[in-house]
mmCIF file of C-alpha atoms (C1' of nucleotides) in Angstrom:
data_model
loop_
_atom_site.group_PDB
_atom_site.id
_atom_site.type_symbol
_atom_site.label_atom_id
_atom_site.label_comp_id
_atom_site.label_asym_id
_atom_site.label_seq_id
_atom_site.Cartn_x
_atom_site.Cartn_y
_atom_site.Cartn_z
ATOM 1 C CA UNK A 1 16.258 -0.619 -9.959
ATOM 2 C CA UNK A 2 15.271 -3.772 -11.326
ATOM 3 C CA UNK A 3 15.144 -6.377 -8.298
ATOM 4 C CA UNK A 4 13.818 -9.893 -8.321
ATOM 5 C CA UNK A 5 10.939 -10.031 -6.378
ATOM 6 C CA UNK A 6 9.109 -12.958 -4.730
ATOM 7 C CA UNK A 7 5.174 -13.243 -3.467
ATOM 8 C CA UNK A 8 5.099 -13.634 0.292
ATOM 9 C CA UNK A 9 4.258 -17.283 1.447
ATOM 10 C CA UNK A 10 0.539 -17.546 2.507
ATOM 11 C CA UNK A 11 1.652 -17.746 6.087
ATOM 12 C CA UNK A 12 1.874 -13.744 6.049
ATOM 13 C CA UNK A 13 -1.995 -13.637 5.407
ATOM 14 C CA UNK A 14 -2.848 -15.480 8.464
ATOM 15 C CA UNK A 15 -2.492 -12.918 11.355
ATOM 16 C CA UNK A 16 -5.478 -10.804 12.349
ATOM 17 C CA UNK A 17 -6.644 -7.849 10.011
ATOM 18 C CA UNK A 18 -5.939 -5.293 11.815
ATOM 19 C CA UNK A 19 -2.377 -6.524 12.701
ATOM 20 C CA UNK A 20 -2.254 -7.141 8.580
ATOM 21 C CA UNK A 21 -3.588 -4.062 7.501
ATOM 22 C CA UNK A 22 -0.266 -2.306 9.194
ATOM 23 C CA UNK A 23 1.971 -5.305 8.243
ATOM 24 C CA UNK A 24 0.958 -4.451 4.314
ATOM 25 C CA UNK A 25 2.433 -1.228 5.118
ATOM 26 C CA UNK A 26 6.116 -0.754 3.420
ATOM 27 C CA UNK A 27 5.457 -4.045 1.406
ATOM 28 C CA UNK A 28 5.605 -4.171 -2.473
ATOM 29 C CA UNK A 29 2.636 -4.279 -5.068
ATOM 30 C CA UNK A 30 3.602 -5.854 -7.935
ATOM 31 C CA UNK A 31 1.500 -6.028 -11.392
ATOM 32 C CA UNK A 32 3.297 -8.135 -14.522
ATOM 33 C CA UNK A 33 1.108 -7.684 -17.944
ATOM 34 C CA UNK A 34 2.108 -7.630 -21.302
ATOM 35 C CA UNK A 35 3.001 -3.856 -21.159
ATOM 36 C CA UNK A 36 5.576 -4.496 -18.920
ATOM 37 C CA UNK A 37 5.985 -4.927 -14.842
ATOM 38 C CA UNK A 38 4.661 -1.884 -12.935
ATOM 39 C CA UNK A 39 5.076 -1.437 -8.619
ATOM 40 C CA UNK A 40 4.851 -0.015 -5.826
ATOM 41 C CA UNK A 41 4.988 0.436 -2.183
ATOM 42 C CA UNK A 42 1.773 -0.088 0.016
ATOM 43 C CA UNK A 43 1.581 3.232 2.342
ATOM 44 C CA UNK A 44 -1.824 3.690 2.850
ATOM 45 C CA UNK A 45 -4.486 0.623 3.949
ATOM 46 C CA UNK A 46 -7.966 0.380 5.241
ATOM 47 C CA UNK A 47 -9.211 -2.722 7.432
ATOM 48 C CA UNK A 48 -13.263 -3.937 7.038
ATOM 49 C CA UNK A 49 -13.956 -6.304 9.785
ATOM 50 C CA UNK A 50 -16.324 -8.144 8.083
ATOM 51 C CA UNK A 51 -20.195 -9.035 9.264
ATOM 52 C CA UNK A 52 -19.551 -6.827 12.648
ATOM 53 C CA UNK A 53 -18.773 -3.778 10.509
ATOM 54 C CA UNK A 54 -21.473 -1.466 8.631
ATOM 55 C CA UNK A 55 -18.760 -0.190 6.655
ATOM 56 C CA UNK A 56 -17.916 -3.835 5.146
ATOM 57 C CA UNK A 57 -19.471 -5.191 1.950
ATOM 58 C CA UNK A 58 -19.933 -8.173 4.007
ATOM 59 C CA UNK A 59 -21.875 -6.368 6.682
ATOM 60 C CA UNK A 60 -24.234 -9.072 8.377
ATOM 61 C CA UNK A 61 -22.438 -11.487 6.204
ATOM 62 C CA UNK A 62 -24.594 -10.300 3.065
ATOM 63 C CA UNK A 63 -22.850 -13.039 0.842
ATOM 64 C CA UNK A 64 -23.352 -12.220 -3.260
ATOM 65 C CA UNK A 65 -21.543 -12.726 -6.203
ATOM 66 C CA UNK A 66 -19.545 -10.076 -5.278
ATOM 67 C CA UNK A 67 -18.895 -10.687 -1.651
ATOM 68 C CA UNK A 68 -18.355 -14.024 -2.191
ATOM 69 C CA UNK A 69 -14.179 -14.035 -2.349
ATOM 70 C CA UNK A 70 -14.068 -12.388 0.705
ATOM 71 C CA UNK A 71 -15.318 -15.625 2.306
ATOM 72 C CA UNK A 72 -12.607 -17.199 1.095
ATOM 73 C CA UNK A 73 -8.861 -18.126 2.680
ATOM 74 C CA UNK A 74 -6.866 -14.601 3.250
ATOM 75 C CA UNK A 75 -4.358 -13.681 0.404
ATOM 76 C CA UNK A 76 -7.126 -13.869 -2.397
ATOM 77 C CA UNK A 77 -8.185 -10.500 -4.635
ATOM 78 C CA UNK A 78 -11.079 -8.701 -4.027
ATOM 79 C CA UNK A 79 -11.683 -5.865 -6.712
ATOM 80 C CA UNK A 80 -14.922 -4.210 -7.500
ATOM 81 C CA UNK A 81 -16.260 -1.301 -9.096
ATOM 82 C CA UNK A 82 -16.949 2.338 -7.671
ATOM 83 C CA UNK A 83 -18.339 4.433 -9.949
ATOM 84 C CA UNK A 84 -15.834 4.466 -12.942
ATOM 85 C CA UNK A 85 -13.087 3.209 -10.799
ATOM 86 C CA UNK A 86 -12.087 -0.582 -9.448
ATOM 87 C CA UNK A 87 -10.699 -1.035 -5.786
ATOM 88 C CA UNK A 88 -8.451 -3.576 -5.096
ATOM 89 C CA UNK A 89 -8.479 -5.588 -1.475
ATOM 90 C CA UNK A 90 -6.754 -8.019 0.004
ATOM 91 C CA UNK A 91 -9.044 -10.849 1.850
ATOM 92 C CA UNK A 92 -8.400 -11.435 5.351
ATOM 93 C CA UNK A 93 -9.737 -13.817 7.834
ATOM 94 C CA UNK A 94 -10.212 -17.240 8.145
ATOM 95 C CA UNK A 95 -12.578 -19.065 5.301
ATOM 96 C CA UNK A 96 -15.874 -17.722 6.350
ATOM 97 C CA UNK A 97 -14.802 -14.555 7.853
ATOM 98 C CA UNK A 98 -15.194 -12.110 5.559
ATOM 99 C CA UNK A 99 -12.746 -8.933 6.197
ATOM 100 C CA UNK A 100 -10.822 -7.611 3.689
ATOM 101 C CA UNK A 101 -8.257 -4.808 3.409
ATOM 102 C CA UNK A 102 -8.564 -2.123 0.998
ATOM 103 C CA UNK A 103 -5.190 -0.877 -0.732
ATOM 104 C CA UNK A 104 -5.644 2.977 -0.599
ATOM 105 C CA UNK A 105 -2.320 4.549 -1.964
ATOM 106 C CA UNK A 106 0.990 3.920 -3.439
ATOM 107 C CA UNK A 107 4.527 4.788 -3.787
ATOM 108 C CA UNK A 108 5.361 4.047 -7.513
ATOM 109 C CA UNK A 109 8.714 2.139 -7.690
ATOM 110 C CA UNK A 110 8.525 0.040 -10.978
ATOM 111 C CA UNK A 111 7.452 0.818 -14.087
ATOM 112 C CA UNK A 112 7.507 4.889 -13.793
ATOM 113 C CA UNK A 113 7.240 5.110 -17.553
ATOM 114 C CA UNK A 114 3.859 2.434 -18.037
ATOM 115 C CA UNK A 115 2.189 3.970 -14.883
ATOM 116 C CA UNK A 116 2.921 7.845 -16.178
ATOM 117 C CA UNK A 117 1.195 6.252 -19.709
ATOM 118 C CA UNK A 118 -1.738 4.508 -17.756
ATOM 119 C CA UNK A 119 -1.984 7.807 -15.654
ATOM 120 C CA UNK A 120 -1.340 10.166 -19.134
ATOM 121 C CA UNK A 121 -1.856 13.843 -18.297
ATOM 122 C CA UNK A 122 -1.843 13.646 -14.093
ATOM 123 C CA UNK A 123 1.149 15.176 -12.747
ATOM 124 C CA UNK A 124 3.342 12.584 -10.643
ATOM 125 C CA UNK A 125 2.407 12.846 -7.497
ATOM 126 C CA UNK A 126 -1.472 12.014 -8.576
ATOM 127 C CA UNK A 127 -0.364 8.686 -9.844
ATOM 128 C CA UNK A 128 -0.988 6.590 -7.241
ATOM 129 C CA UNK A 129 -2.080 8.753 -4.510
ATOM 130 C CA UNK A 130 -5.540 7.422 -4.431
ATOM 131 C CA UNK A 131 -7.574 3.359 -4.441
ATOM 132 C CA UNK A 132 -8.854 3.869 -7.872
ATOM 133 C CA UNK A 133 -5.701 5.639 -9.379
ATOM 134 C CA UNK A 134 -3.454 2.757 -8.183
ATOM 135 C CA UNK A 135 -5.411 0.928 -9.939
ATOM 136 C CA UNK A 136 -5.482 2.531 -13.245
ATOM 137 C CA UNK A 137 -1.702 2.903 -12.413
ATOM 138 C CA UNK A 138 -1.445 -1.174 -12.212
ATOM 139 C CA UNK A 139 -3.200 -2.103 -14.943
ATOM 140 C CA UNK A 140 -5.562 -3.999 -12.241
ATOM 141 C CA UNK A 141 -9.348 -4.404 -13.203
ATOM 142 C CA UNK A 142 -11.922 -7.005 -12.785
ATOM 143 C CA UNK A 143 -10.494 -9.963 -14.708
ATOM 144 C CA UNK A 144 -8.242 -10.055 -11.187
ATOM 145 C CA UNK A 145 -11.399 -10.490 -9.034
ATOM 146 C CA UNK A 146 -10.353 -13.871 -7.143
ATOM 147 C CA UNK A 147 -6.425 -14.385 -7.988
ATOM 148 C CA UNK A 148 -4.442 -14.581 -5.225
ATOM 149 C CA UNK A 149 -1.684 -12.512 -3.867
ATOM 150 C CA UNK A 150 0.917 -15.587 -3.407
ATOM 151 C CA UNK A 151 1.144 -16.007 -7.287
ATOM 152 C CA UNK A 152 1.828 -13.971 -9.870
ATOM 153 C CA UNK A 153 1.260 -11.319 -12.371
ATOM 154 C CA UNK A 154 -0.731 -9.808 -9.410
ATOM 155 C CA UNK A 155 0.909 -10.584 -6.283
ATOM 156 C CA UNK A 156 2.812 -8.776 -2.860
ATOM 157 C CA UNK A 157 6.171 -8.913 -1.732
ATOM 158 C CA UNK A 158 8.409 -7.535 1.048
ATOM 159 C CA UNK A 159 9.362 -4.171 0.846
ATOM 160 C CA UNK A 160 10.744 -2.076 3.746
ATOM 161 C CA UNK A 161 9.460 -1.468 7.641
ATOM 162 C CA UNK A 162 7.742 1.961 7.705
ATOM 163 C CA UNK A 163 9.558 3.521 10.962
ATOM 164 C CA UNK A 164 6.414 5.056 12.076
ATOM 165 C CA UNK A 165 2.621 4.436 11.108
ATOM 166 C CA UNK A 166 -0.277 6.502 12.063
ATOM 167 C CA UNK A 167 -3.708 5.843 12.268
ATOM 168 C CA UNK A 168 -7.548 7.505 12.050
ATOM 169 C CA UNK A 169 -11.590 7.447 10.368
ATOM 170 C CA UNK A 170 -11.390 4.998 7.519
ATOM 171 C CA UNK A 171 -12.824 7.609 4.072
ATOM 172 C CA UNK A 172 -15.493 7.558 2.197
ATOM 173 C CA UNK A 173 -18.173 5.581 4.809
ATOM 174 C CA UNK A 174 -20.371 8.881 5.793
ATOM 175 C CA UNK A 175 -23.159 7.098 6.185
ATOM 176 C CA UNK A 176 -22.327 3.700 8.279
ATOM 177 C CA UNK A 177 -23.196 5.060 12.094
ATOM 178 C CA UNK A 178 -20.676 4.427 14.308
ATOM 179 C CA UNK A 179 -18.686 2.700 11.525
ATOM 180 C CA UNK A 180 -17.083 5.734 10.618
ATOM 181 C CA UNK A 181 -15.391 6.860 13.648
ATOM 182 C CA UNK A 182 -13.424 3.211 13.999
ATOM 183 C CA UNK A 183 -9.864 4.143 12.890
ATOM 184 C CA UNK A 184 -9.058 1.403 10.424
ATOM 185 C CA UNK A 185 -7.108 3.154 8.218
ATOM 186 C CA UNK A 186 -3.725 2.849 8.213
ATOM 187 C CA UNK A 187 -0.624 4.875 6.496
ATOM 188 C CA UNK A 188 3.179 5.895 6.937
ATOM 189 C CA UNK A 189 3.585 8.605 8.815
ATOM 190 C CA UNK A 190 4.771 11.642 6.709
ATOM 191 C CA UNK A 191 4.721 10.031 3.039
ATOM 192 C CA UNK A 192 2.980 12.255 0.828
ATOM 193 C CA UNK A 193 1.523 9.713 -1.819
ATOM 194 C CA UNK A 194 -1.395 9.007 0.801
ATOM 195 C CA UNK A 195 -4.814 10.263 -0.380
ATOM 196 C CA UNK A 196 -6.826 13.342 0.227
ATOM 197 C "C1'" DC B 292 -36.531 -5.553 -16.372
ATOM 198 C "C1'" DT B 293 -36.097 -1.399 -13.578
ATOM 199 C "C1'" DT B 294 -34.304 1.268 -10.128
ATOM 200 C "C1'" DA B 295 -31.061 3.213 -6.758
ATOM 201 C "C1'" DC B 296 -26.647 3.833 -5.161
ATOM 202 C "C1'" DG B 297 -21.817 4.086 -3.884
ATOM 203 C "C1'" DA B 298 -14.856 1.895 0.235
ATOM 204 C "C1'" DT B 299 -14.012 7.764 -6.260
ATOM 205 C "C1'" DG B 300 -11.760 11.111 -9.341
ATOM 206 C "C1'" DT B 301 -11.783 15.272 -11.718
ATOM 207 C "C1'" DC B 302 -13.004 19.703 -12.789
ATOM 208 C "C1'" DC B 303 -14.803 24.059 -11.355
ATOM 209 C "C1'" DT B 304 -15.294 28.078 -8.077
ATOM 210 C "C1'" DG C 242 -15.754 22.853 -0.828
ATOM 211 C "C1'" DG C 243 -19.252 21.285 -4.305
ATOM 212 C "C1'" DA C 244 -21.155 19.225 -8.676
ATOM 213 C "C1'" DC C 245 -21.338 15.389 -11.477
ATOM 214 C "C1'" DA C 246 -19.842 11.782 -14.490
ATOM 215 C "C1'" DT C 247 -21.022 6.859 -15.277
ATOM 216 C "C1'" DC C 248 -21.529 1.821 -14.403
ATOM 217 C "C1'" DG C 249 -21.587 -2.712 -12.099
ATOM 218 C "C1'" DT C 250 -23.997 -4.652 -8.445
ATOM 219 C "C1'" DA C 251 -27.878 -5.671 -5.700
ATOM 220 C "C1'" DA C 252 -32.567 -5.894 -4.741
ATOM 221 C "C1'" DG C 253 -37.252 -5.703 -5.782
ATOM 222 C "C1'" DG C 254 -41.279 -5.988 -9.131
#
DNA sequence: CTTACGATGTCCT
DNA sequence: GGACATCGTAAGG
């Protein structure tokens, strides 16, 4: 079980974010802390295409404190807080193109006895099925805001090509007009860890 | 300083 | 399918 992974070379981030939201599909999410290591497989993504999209943080390119990574070079980590929960992203785009890709759902691989602890009393199949429970399930919070996928503890390797992806309405985004009907979210066909 | 509000999860019916 | 917890962020006074 125990393999010896290795971040992808910042080369994977450069390709366009929609082509990168389905390319994070299949690859591995890898979290080393003190605990211990704890991973999984990405099967679930959502793209946010940046100022053109009322869905995006960075609608209009509204730049804050919080914003601000996503203007940065692709690869970089873009957590923030919903409610009691943090999301984690992955920035896309060029340097002053703020899209970002939203991790949505995991299959655990790594770590099966720190994520059931971090995720005590949900059965298994609520670990990771959801952005803010892969979170919890990582260990990943805000002191990641700004690290960067190509280095670890927090960082993405290869895992395996999905053989079939499907697409639809990103979740959550009610109330961003026409925003909502895009479909920029992304999963493997058939696995049952993606969210409700 | 004050206020409003979610890219959610969980519990209840 | 609906209520609501709970808190950082953003924006305005």
């Amino acid at each position: 079980m125990k393999m010896n992974h290795r971040p992808l070379p910042i080369e994977f981030y450069y390709q366009p974010t929609l082509e990168l939201a389905q390319s994070l599909l299949g690859c591995l999410l890898i979290h080393e802390t003190p605990e211990g290591i704890a991973a999984g497989y990405i099967v679930e993504t959502e793209a946010y295409m940046g100022a053109g999209d009322r869905a995006a943080h960075s609608f209009g390119n509204r730049r804050t404190r919080r914003t601000e990574v996503m203007f940065a070079e692709p690869g970089r980590v873009y957590t923030f807080v919903m409610h009691r929960h943090t999301l984690v992203n992955v920035v896309s785009g060029a340097v002053e193109v703020p899209e970002a890709i939203l991790i949505r759902a995991l299959d655990p691989l790594e770590g099966l006895d720190l994520i059931g602890e971090r995720r005590a009393g949900r059965k298994r199949g609520e670990w990771t099925n959801g952005p803010g429970k892969l979170t919890e399930a990582l260990g990943i919070t805000m002191e990641d805001y700004g690290k960067k996928f190509t280095e670890r503890p927090l960082f993405i390797s290869s895992g395996y090509s999905p053989e079939d992806i499907s697409s639809g309405p990103r979740i959550g985004i009610e109330n961003t007009g026409e925003a909502r009907f895009r479909p920029w979210r992304f999963w493997v066909t058939g696995n049952h860890n993606v969210s409700k």
